[in-house]
Amino acid sequence: MPISPAADRGRQLYQEHNCVACHQFYGLGGYMGPDLTNVISNRGAAYARAFMAAGTQAMPNFNLRDEELDALVAYLEFVDKTGTYPPENFEVKWYGVVAQEDDPR
Amino acid sequence: MNTQQQDLLGLRFMRLGMLALSAGLLVGVIGGFQFLFPEFLRELLFTKTRPLHVSLVVAWIFLAAIGGIYFYLPRQRKLKLASYRAVSWHYWIFVVTGLAIIASFLAGKFGGREYLEYPVALSIPIFLSWIIFGVNYFRTVRKEREPWPVYYWMWGTGIVFFFITYLEAYLWVIPYFRDNMVREIMVQWKAYGALTGSWNMLVYGTALYVATRIAGDDKPARSKLAFSLFFLGLFNLMFGWAHHTYLVPSLPWIRTFAYAVSMTELLILGKILWDWRASLESWQKNRYCSAYRFLYAADIWIFINLILALIISVPAWNLYTHGTHITVAHAMGSTIGINTMILLASVYYVLREELPQKVRDGCAGQVTLGFWLANISLGVFFLALIAAGVGKFMYDGPSFQEMMASIRPFLLLFAVSGIGLMVGLWIVLWHAYRLMGTILAADRPVDVKLGLPVGAD
Ligand code: HEM
């Protein structure tokens, strides 16, 4: 799935602000904040936007403009569609290997 | 510069590495406390402390390993380096790029991926420095008349693979890779797994070098076991990365394969060091007391990390441990317990050899204190991280904040034991830093009038 220009802008912002120091995608990243892979499906875009707009006690407020928030939401929507984390429908084989629903077949 | 001074250039890398580690420890402790008190040093956000910490401590690992290679080849193996000017260039590129990276982090200018979060342009001098290093290394060891001991192979492979995997870690710059999220993550984490594998080659080579020198017998570095360690390491470098990517959707056979190949490497290294310890005479242990102790500690940490690594390598368990502080326990447990202990052994081995008058048989009291403080703190640190990770995957509720509150006692224990670890290592480093300084100072041309080394202060 190709990335849209808005999501691409969001990805840049994610990189410039180094969100990865505190957040993970697919469990990869720093551990101060929650994993964001499926934050859009699980919590909704408005919820994610509110966090990014205001910050919390633990998450800094980056003073993002409306247009930047839109881009970050578009990026999180893009990531959300790439898969599920943690895997929900999976099968553990007898030898310990896991097969997931999202695996390419 | 006279030959004597040229042969000591490697020690400058080691000393720079000690500075980087000392600073990296402090930043790590600050980061640890920011987990508990987000307001702590707000000016130095966690977005800055995390990459600063990781870059500084990784710089230590590289500098100490590279310094050892530049030192041991000419000074002990009697292989004159092909180019000493290249060594100076390498050093200064490291210093200047390192300072630029630190400055960009402090200024909050990020432009890369996790762990390589500095602006992309700064990767260019890093590439360049590895070319310089690699060419110089191979032109030097080519002159060896005997068949290569295993550590030559390990060092050479580490250099070549570092270069390749570092390149790979930048594939995301090409849109083909970054436009597919899963592809990008796979490539990225494969590259990181292999990057770690390649610096492990440099470090394990150093471990075997120091071990054989202490024993005064090169055989362990020419044994079948040592070469099987090398080939397994190579194999892991090429394929073992996949234990980093279990959770990304991928073909199941990749997971199975990764599972099958990971971790055998550590077992063999542990075994070699084990046999080596059994082979030593007590006068050897006494003569190289500090170096011996650090290698001993590394051996113990190898087995401890191996157990954890095997557990988190079972994909069905990795499902739970991935994305928790157990991953951090694995990362820091091995970079501190194994890599750092081995490199400190190398530093203390050099001190014993170069300063026979100053560094006597037996262990200096200060080093003993630092050694125990660091290792005991590391034990607590490691357990606290595992406990925090277990707490995270056991928590079964919707609130991230509530989960963090439930593991707070472990995070506190982590941060406090981090202070102990920092102080312990600082003691060990300070002692070594000063002594190594006297080796370098003693080798400067003597100013006849003052009877002091030129530029000595
Ligand atoms: C020789 C000493 C050390 C080395 C080689 C080292 C190495 C590392 C490495 C490789 C990581 C990345 C881990 C990952 O992403 O999974 C890391 C993260 C970290 N380290 Fe260290 N470390 C050292 C000492 C310390 C100390 C003394 C502290 C103090 C508490 C500390 C605190 C941290 C923190 C807070 C993180 C970030 C964890 C996160 O993202 O949640 N480190 N360290």
Short mmCIF file of C-alpha atoms in Angstrom, two decimals, chain B:
data_model
loop_
_atom_site.label_atom_id
_atom_site.label_comp_id
_atom_site.label_asym_id
_atom_site.label_seq_id
_atom_site.Cartn_x
_atom_site.Cartn_y
_atom_site.Cartn_z
CA MET B 1 55.67 11.00 15.72
CA ASN B 2 58.09 8.14 16.49
CA THR B 3 57.22 4.48 16.03
CA GLN B 4 56.71 4.06 19.73
CA GLN B 5 54.05 6.77 19.74
CA GLN B 6 52.46 5.44 16.58
CA ASP B 7 52.02 2.07 18.18
CA LEU B 8 50.20 3.69 21.06
CA LEU B 9 47.57 5.41 18.90
CA GLY B 10 45.08 2.69 19.76
CA LEU B 11 45.19 3.76 23.39
CA ARG B 12 43.78 7.14 22.40
CA PHE B 13 40.71 5.38 21.04
CA MET B 14 40.39 3.45 24.28
CA ARG B 15 40.63 6.56 26.40
CA LEU B 16 38.09 8.38 24.27
CA GLY B 17 35.83 5.37 24.69
CA MET B 18 36.16 5.58 28.46
CA LEU B 19 35.06 9.21 28.35
CA ALA B 20 32.09 8.30 26.17
CA LEU B 21 31.06 5.53 28.55
CA SER B 22 31.36 7.77 31.61
CA ALA B 23 29.10 10.34 30.00
CA GLY B 24 26.73 7.72 28.62
CA LEU B 25 26.25 6.24 32.09
CA LEU B 26 25.25 9.61 33.50
CA VAL B 27 22.75 10.22 30.71
CA GLY B 28 21.36 6.69 31.22
CA VAL B 29 20.74 7.39 34.89
CA ILE B 30 18.97 10.65 33.99
CA GLY B 31 16.80 8.72 31.51
CA GLY B 32 16.03 6.11 34.16
CA PHE B 33 14.75 8.78 36.51
CA GLN B 34 12.70 10.42 33.77
CA PHE B 35 10.62 7.25 33.64
CA LEU B 36 9.62 7.92 37.24
CA PHE B 37 9.49 11.69 37.22
CA PRO B 38 8.62 13.01 33.77
CA GLU B 39 9.29 16.54 34.97
CA PHE B 40 12.90 15.67 35.84
CA LEU B 41 15.19 17.77 33.63
CA ARG B 42 12.45 18.68 31.17
CA GLU B 43 14.94 20.69 29.13
CA LEU B 44 16.72 17.44 28.37
CA LEU B 45 13.67 15.50 27.20
CA PHE B 46 13.69 11.71 27.05
CA THR B 47 13.68 12.12 23.26
CA LYS B 48 17.22 13.43 23.74
CA THR B 49 18.46 11.35 26.66
CA ARG B 50 17.58 8.02 25.07
CA PRO B 51 19.53 8.46 21.83
CA LEU B 52 22.36 10.23 23.65
CA HIS B 53 22.68 7.35 26.08
CA VAL B 54 22.57 4.64 23.45
CA SER B 55 24.99 6.45 21.11
CA LEU B 56 27.52 7.18 23.83
CA VAL B 57 27.63 3.67 25.22
CA VAL B 58 27.76 2.12 21.76
CA ALA B 59 30.59 4.54 20.93
CA TRP B 60 32.45 3.10 23.93
CA ILE B 61 32.06 -0.42 22.61
CA PHE B 62 33.39 0.56 19.20
CA LEU B 63 36.20 2.77 20.45
CA ALA B 64 37.49 0.22 22.94
CA ALA B 65 37.36 -2.61 20.41
CA ILE B 66 38.91 -0.57 17.58
CA GLY B 67 41.56 0.84 19.92
CA GLY B 68 42.52 -2.67 20.93
CA ILE B 69 42.97 -3.73 17.31
CA TYR B 70 45.10 -0.68 16.49
CA PHE B 71 47.19 -1.34 19.59
CA TYR B 72 47.61 -5.10 19.64
CA LEU B 73 48.58 -5.54 15.99
CA PRO B 74 51.69 -3.36 15.97
CA ARG B 75 52.64 -3.52 19.62
CA GLN B 76 52.22 -7.19 20.35
CA ARG B 77 51.78 -9.04 17.07
CA LYS B 78 54.60 -7.00 15.56
CA LEU B 79 52.59 -6.14 12.49
CA LYS B 80 53.35 -2.57 11.57
CA LEU B 81 50.11 -0.86 10.59
CA ALA B 82 49.88 -0.17 6.88
CA SER B 83 49.12 3.49 7.48
CA TYR B 84 49.42 5.48 10.68
CA ARG B 85 48.04 8.57 9.05
CA ALA B 86 44.84 6.63 8.38
CA VAL B 87 44.59 5.87 12.10
CA SER B 88 44.81 9.55 12.94
CA TRP B 89 42.16 10.35 10.35
CA HIS B 90 39.95 7.66 11.75
CA TYR B 91 40.35 9.09 15.22
CA TRP B 92 39.57 12.64 14.24
CA ILE B 93 36.60 11.68 12.10
CA PHE B 94 35.24 9.84 15.12
CA VAL B 95 35.77 12.83 17.40
CA VAL B 96 34.28 15.41 15.05
CA THR B 97 31.31 13.28 13.94
CA GLY B 98 30.69 12.25 17.53
CA LEU B 99 30.57 15.84 18.69
CA ALA B 100 28.28 16.76 15.80
CA ILE B 101 25.93 13.91 16.74
CA ILE B 102 25.86 14.97 20.38
CA ALA B 103 25.21 18.57 19.34
CA SER B 104 22.36 17.57 17.04
CA PHE B 105 20.70 15.54 19.78
CA LEU B 106 21.06 18.33 22.31
CA ALA B 107 19.59 20.76 19.80
CA GLY B 108 16.69 18.37 19.20
CA LYS B 109 17.51 17.91 15.50
CA PHE B 110 16.51 14.37 14.67
CA GLY B 111 16.56 12.86 11.23
CA GLY B 112 17.08 9.16 11.45
CA ARG B 113 15.55 5.94 12.64
CA GLU B 114 15.64 4.51 16.13
CA TYR B 115 19.22 4.28 17.47
CA LEU B 116 20.52 6.23 14.47
CA GLU B 117 18.42 9.30 15.15
CA TYR B 118 20.96 11.89 14.06
CA PRO B 119 20.59 13.75 10.76
CA VAL B 120 21.25 11.45 7.79
CA ALA B 121 24.19 13.52 6.50
CA LEU B 122 26.24 12.53 9.56
CA SER B 123 26.20 8.93 8.45
CA ILE B 124 28.51 9.85 5.55
CA PRO B 125 31.67 10.44 7.64
CA ILE B 126 30.81 7.28 9.56
CA PHE B 127 30.77 5.26 6.34
CA LEU B 128 34.01 6.87 5.34
CA SER B 129 35.73 6.05 8.61
CA TRP B 130 34.84 2.37 8.24
CA ILE B 131 36.33 2.27 4.78
CA ILE B 132 39.54 3.80 6.12
CA PHE B 133 39.60 1.34 9.00
CA GLY B 134 38.82 -1.67 6.84
CA VAL B 135 41.44 -0.92 4.19
CA ASN B 136 44.10 -0.30 6.81
CA TYR B 137 43.18 -3.45 8.71
CA PHE B 138 43.32 -5.78 5.74
CA ARG B 139 46.49 -4.23 4.37
CA THR B 140 48.06 -4.83 7.78
CA VAL B 141 47.00 -8.37 8.57
CA ARG B 142 47.86 -9.43 5.04
CA LYS B 143 51.48 -9.25 6.17
CA GLU B 144 50.99 -11.94 8.79
CA ARG B 145 53.14 -14.96 7.94
CA GLU B 146 51.44 -17.54 10.09
CA PRO B 147 47.93 -18.80 9.39
CA TRP B 148 45.44 -16.35 10.85
CA PRO B 149 44.30 -16.99 14.41
CA VAL B 150 40.54 -16.83 14.77
CA TYR B 151 40.50 -13.29 16.13
CA TYR B 152 41.90 -11.90 12.88
CA TRP B 153 38.97 -13.46 11.08
CA MET B 154 36.53 -12.13 13.63
CA TRP B 155 37.86 -8.59 13.49
CA GLY B 156 37.91 -8.56 9.70
CA THR B 157 34.40 -9.97 9.46
CA GLY B 158 33.15 -7.51 12.05
CA ILE B 159 34.50 -4.61 10.01
CA VAL B 160 33.11 -5.79 6.68
CA PHE B 161 29.72 -6.66 8.08
CA PHE B 162 29.44 -3.49 10.02
CA PHE B 163 29.87 -1.61 6.81
CA ILE B 164 27.27 -3.67 4.96
CA THR B 165 24.66 -3.64 7.67
CA TYR B 166 25.10 0.03 8.38
CA LEU B 167 24.40 0.63 4.72
CA GLU B 168 21.37 -1.57 5.01
CA ALA B 169 20.12 0.37 8.03
CA TYR B 170 19.85 3.32 5.66
CA LEU B 171 17.80 1.59 2.99
CA TRP B 172 14.75 3.47 4.22
CA VAL B 173 16.15 6.53 2.52
CA ILE B 174 15.00 4.87 -0.70
CA PRO B 175 11.20 5.27 -1.13
CA TYR B 176 10.76 1.64 -2.22
CA PHE B 177 11.58 0.57 1.32
CA ARG B 178 9.92 3.24 3.35
CA ASP B 179 6.62 3.18 1.48
CA ASN B 180 5.84 -0.27 2.77
CA MET B 181 5.69 -0.19 6.54
CA VAL B 182 6.19 -3.90 7.08
CA ARG B 183 9.03 -4.05 4.61
CA GLU B 184 10.68 -1.09 6.24
CA ILE B 185 10.44 -2.52 9.75
CA MET B 186 11.72 -5.89 8.61
CA VAL B 187 14.72 -4.39 6.89
CA GLN B 188 15.40 -2.02 9.75
CA TRP B 189 15.35 -4.67 12.43
CA LYS B 190 17.20 -7.14 10.40
CA ALA B 191 19.90 -4.53 9.95
CA TYR B 192 20.02 -3.79 13.68
CA GLY B 193 20.27 -7.43 14.61
CA ALA B 194 23.16 -7.81 12.20
CA LEU B 195 24.80 -4.58 13.35
CA THR B 196 24.88 -5.97 16.85
CA GLY B 197 26.23 -9.20 15.44
CA SER B 198 29.05 -7.37 13.73
CA TRP B 199 30.22 -5.45 16.78
CA ASN B 200 30.00 -8.70 18.71
CA MET B 201 32.54 -10.08 16.25
CA LEU B 202 34.92 -7.25 17.15
CA VAL B 203 34.33 -7.79 20.86
CA TYR B 204 34.50 -11.60 20.88
CA GLY B 205 37.67 -11.43 18.85
CA THR B 206 39.08 -9.16 21.54
CA ALA B 207 38.00 -11.60 24.25
CA LEU B 208 39.81 -14.47 22.56
CA TYR B 209 42.87 -12.34 21.98
CA VAL B 210 43.16 -11.26 25.62
CA ALA B 211 42.37 -14.74 26.91
CA THR B 212 45.09 -16.37 24.80
CA ARG B 213 47.62 -13.72 25.78
CA ILE B 214 46.96 -14.18 29.47
CA ALA B 215 47.31 -17.92 29.08
CA GLY B 216 50.46 -17.38 27.00
CA ASP B 217 49.18 -19.94 24.55
CA ASP B 218 47.67 -19.22 21.15
CA LYS B 219 46.10 -22.64 20.78
CA PRO B 220 42.58 -21.76 21.92
CA ALA B 221 42.51 -19.16 19.12
CA ARG B 222 43.36 -21.81 16.56
CA SER B 223 41.12 -24.58 17.86
CA LYS B 224 38.16 -26.11 16.09
CA LEU B 225 35.89 -24.79 18.80
CA ALA B 226 37.07 -21.23 18.23
CA PHE B 227 36.52 -21.53 14.50
CA SER B 228 33.10 -23.00 15.03
CA LEU B 229 32.32 -19.95 17.15
CA PHE B 230 33.41 -17.81 14.25
CA PHE B 231 31.31 -19.64 11.69
CA LEU B 232 28.27 -19.68 13.91
CA GLY B 233 28.69 -15.98 14.55
CA LEU B 234 28.90 -15.44 10.83
CA PHE B 235 25.79 -17.48 10.31
CA ASN B 236 23.96 -15.59 13.01
CA LEU B 237 25.11 -12.35 11.45
CA MET B 238 23.50 -13.36 8.23
CA PHE B 239 20.38 -15.07 9.52
CA GLY B 240 20.02 -14.79 13.29
CA TRP B 241 18.61 -11.27 13.13
CA ALA B 242 15.13 -12.55 12.61
CA HIS B 243 14.50 -12.99 16.31
CA HIS B 244 13.96 -9.24 16.31
CA THR B 245 11.09 -9.42 13.91
CA TYR B 246 8.82 -12.22 15.08
CA LEU B 247 5.89 -9.93 15.59
CA VAL B 248 5.89 -8.26 12.27
CA PRO B 249 3.64 -10.14 9.87
CA SER B 250 5.95 -12.37 7.87
CA LEU B 251 6.31 -15.82 6.43
CA PRO B 252 6.23 -18.38 9.25
CA TRP B 253 9.28 -20.21 7.94
CA ILE B 254 11.35 -17.10 8.56
CA ARG B 255 10.36 -17.23 12.19
CA THR B 256 11.09 -20.92 12.48
CA PHE B 257 14.46 -20.47 10.89
CA ALA B 258 15.39 -17.57 13.12
CA TYR B 259 14.35 -19.57 16.13
CA ALA B 260 16.55 -22.44 15.06
CA VAL B 261 19.70 -20.41 14.49
CA SER B 262 19.68 -17.92 17.35
CA MET B 263 21.90 -18.09 20.36
CA THR B 264 24.16 -21.09 19.83
CA GLU B 265 26.93 -18.57 19.47
CA LEU B 266 26.86 -17.43 23.08
CA LEU B 267 26.96 -20.99 24.29
CA ILE B 268 30.23 -21.65 22.50
CA LEU B 269 31.85 -18.41 23.63
CA GLY B 270 30.84 -19.28 27.18
CA LYS B 271 32.37 -22.71 26.79
CA ILE B 272 35.65 -21.38 25.41
CA LEU B 273 36.06 -18.95 28.29
CA TRP B 274 35.10 -21.68 30.71
CA ASP B 275 37.78 -24.01 29.41
CA TRP B 276 40.26 -21.18 29.34
CA ARG B 277 39.66 -20.41 33.02
CA ALA B 278 40.15 -24.03 33.92
CA SER B 279 43.45 -24.06 32.02
CA LEU B 280 45.01 -21.09 33.83
CA GLU B 281 47.63 -21.43 36.54
CA SER B 282 47.14 -19.41 39.68
CA TRP B 283 50.16 -17.20 38.97
CA GLN B 284 48.57 -16.20 35.69
CA LYS B 285 45.32 -15.30 37.41
CA ASN B 286 47.25 -13.30 39.93
CA ARG B 287 49.46 -11.57 37.43
CA TYR B 288 46.53 -10.39 35.31
CA CYS B 289 44.18 -10.14 38.25
CA SER B 290 41.90 -7.35 36.99
CA ALA B 291 41.75 -8.51 33.39
CA TYR B 292 41.08 -12.05 34.56
CA ARG B 293 38.25 -10.92 36.80
CA PHE B 294 36.53 -8.95 34.07
CA LEU B 295 36.69 -11.92 31.72
CA TYR B 296 35.41 -14.14 34.48
CA ALA B 297 32.48 -11.78 35.01
CA ALA B 298 31.81 -11.73 31.27
CA ASP B 299 31.68 -15.52 31.29
CA ILE B 300 29.10 -15.58 34.08
CA TRP B 301 27.03 -12.90 32.34
CA ILE B 302 27.17 -14.89 29.13
CA PHE B 303 25.36 -17.77 30.79
CA ILE B 304 22.84 -15.51 32.51
CA ASN B 305 22.07 -13.71 29.27
CA LEU B 306 21.95 -16.95 27.39
CA ILE B 307 19.14 -18.23 29.59
CA LEU B 308 17.14 -15.05 29.07
CA ALA B 309 17.92 -14.99 25.36
CA LEU B 310 16.79 -18.58 24.91
CA ILE B 311 13.54 -17.84 26.69
CA ILE B 312 12.73 -14.76 24.67
CA SER B 313 13.76 -16.51 21.48
CA VAL B 314 10.93 -19.03 21.71
CA PRO B 315 8.41 -17.29 19.46
CA ALA B 316 5.46 -18.32 21.61
CA TRP B 317 7.01 -16.55 24.59
CA ASN B 318 8.45 -13.74 22.59
CA LEU B 319 4.85 -12.84 21.90
CA TYR B 320 4.59 -11.74 25.53
CA THR B 321 8.06 -10.49 26.28
CA HIS B 322 8.49 -8.44 23.10
CA GLY B 323 7.86 -4.74 23.57
CA THR B 324 8.47 -4.87 27.32
CA HIS B 325 11.43 -4.04 29.51
CA ILE B 326 12.54 -7.64 29.13
CA THR B 327 13.88 -6.57 25.76
CA VAL B 328 15.80 -3.81 27.50
CA ALA B 329 17.13 -6.34 30.02
CA HIS B 330 18.38 -8.42 27.10
CA ALA B 331 19.95 -5.41 25.37
CA MET B 332 21.64 -3.90 28.41
CA GLY B 333 22.38 -7.23 30.08
CA SER B 334 24.50 -8.23 27.12
CA THR B 335 26.03 -4.87 26.21
CA ILE B 336 27.08 -4.31 29.81
CA GLY B 337 27.59 -7.80 31.20
CA ILE B 338 29.30 -9.25 28.15
CA ASN B 339 30.64 -6.50 25.89
CA THR B 340 31.66 -3.97 28.50
CA MET B 341 33.23 -6.56 30.81
CA ILE B 342 35.28 -8.01 27.93
CA LEU B 343 36.46 -4.58 26.84
CA LEU B 344 37.40 -3.62 30.39
CA ALA B 345 39.44 -6.83 30.54
CA SER B 346 41.21 -5.65 27.40
CA VAL B 347 41.89 -2.22 28.96
CA TYR B 348 43.26 -3.75 32.16
CA TYR B 349 45.34 -6.25 30.25
CA VAL B 350 47.00 -3.37 28.39
CA LEU B 351 47.70 -1.55 31.65
CA ARG B 352 49.33 -4.62 33.18
CA GLU B 353 51.53 -5.15 30.14
CA GLU B 354 52.55 -1.56 29.61
CA LEU B 355 53.06 -0.52 33.21
CA PRO B 356 54.78 -3.48 34.87
CA GLN B 357 56.30 -1.20 37.51
CA LYS B 358 53.07 0.54 38.44
CA VAL B 359 50.50 -2.20 38.06
CA ARG B 360 51.62 -5.09 40.21
CA ASP B 361 50.35 -8.62 40.61
CA GLY B 362 47.00 -8.90 42.33
CA CYS B 363 44.03 -6.56 42.05
CA ALA B 364 44.16 -2.93 43.18
CA GLY B 365 41.68 -2.20 45.99
CA GLN B 366 39.97 0.54 44.02
CA VAL B 367 39.35 -1.71 41.04
CA THR B 368 38.04 -4.47 43.30
CA LEU B 369 35.56 -2.06 44.84
CA GLY B 370 34.36 -0.77 41.48
CA PHE B 371 34.20 -4.28 40.06
CA TRP B 372 31.93 -5.61 42.78
CA LEU B 373 29.78 -2.51 42.99
CA ALA B 374 29.21 -2.62 39.22
CA ASN B 375 28.48 -6.34 39.04
CA ILE B 376 26.17 -6.53 42.02
CA SER B 377 24.29 -3.44 40.86
CA LEU B 378 24.03 -4.96 37.40
CA GLY B 379 22.41 -8.05 38.89
CA VAL B 380 19.75 -5.96 40.60
CA PHE B 381 19.34 -3.78 37.50
CA PHE B 382 18.81 -6.81 35.30
CA LEU B 383 16.26 -8.42 37.63
CA ALA B 384 14.38 -5.13 38.05
CA LEU B 385 14.03 -4.77 34.27
CA ILE B 386 12.76 -8.33 33.95
CA ALA B 387 10.27 -7.75 36.76
CA ALA B 388 9.05 -4.56 35.05
CA GLY B 389 8.62 -6.51 31.80
CA VAL B 390 6.71 -9.31 33.50
CA GLY B 391 4.51 -6.71 35.18
CA LYS B 392 3.71 -5.19 31.81
CA PHE B 393 2.61 -8.38 30.13
CA MET B 394 0.73 -9.59 33.18
CA TYR B 395 -1.26 -6.38 33.36
CA ASP B 396 -4.62 -7.00 31.83
CA GLY B 397 -6.42 -3.71 31.58
CA PRO B 398 -6.96 -0.85 29.20
CA SER B 399 -4.93 1.90 30.85
CA PHE B 400 -1.29 2.46 30.03
CA GLN B 401 -0.93 4.81 32.98
CA GLU B 402 -2.34 2.26 35.39
CA MET B 403 0.07 -0.35 34.05
CA MET B 404 3.02 1.99 34.47
CA ALA B 405 1.90 2.76 38.02
CA SER B 406 1.83 -0.95 38.81
CA ILE B 407 5.44 -1.49 37.74
CA ARG B 408 6.72 1.69 39.33
CA PRO B 409 8.53 -0.04 42.22
CA PHE B 410 10.58 -2.03 39.71
CA LEU B 411 11.39 1.02 37.67
CA LEU B 412 12.53 2.71 40.87
CA LEU B 413 14.76 -0.24 41.70
CA PHE B 414 16.10 -0.08 38.15
CA ALA B 415 16.97 3.60 38.42
CA VAL B 416 18.58 3.27 41.86
CA SER B 417 20.67 0.24 40.92
CA GLY B 418 21.61 2.21 37.80
CA ILE B 419 23.33 4.71 40.09
CA GLY B 420 25.32 1.89 41.69
CA LEU B 421 26.30 0.58 38.29
CA MET B 422 27.35 4.02 37.16
CA VAL B 423 29.45 4.71 40.24
CA GLY B 424 31.06 1.26 40.13
CA LEU B 425 32.06 1.65 36.50
CA TRP B 426 33.19 5.21 37.05
CA ILE B 427 35.65 4.00 39.69
CA VAL B 428 37.02 1.34 37.35
CA LEU B 429 37.20 3.78 34.44
CA TRP B 430 38.81 6.61 36.34
CA HIS B 431 41.58 4.35 37.58
CA ALA B 432 42.24 3.05 34.07
CA TYR B 433 41.94 6.44 32.41
CA ARG B 434 44.63 7.94 34.63
CA LEU B 435 47.01 5.03 34.23
CA MET B 436 46.59 4.94 30.49
CA GLY B 437 47.34 8.64 30.44
CA THR B 438 50.71 7.95 32.05
CA ILE B 439 51.57 5.45 29.32
CA LEU B 440 50.87 8.05 26.66
CA ALA B 441 52.69 10.82 28.56
CA ALA B 442 55.78 8.70 29.22
CA ASP B 443 56.11 8.10 25.53
CA ARG B 444 56.27 11.71 24.49
CA PRO B 445 59.72 12.97 23.49
CA VAL B 446 61.42 14.38 26.56
CA ASP B 447 62.13 18.09 26.67
CA VAL B 448 65.78 18.18 27.70
CA LYS B 449 65.68 21.45 29.61
CA LEU B 450 62.74 20.62 31.81
CA GLY B 451 63.16 16.89 31.87
CA LEU B 452 59.42 16.62 31.28
CA PRO B 453 57.58 15.08 28.37
CA VAL B 454 56.73 17.83 25.88
CA GLY B 455 53.21 19.10 26.46
CA ALA B 456 52.84 17.25 29.76
CA ASP B 457 50.73 19.18 32.20
#
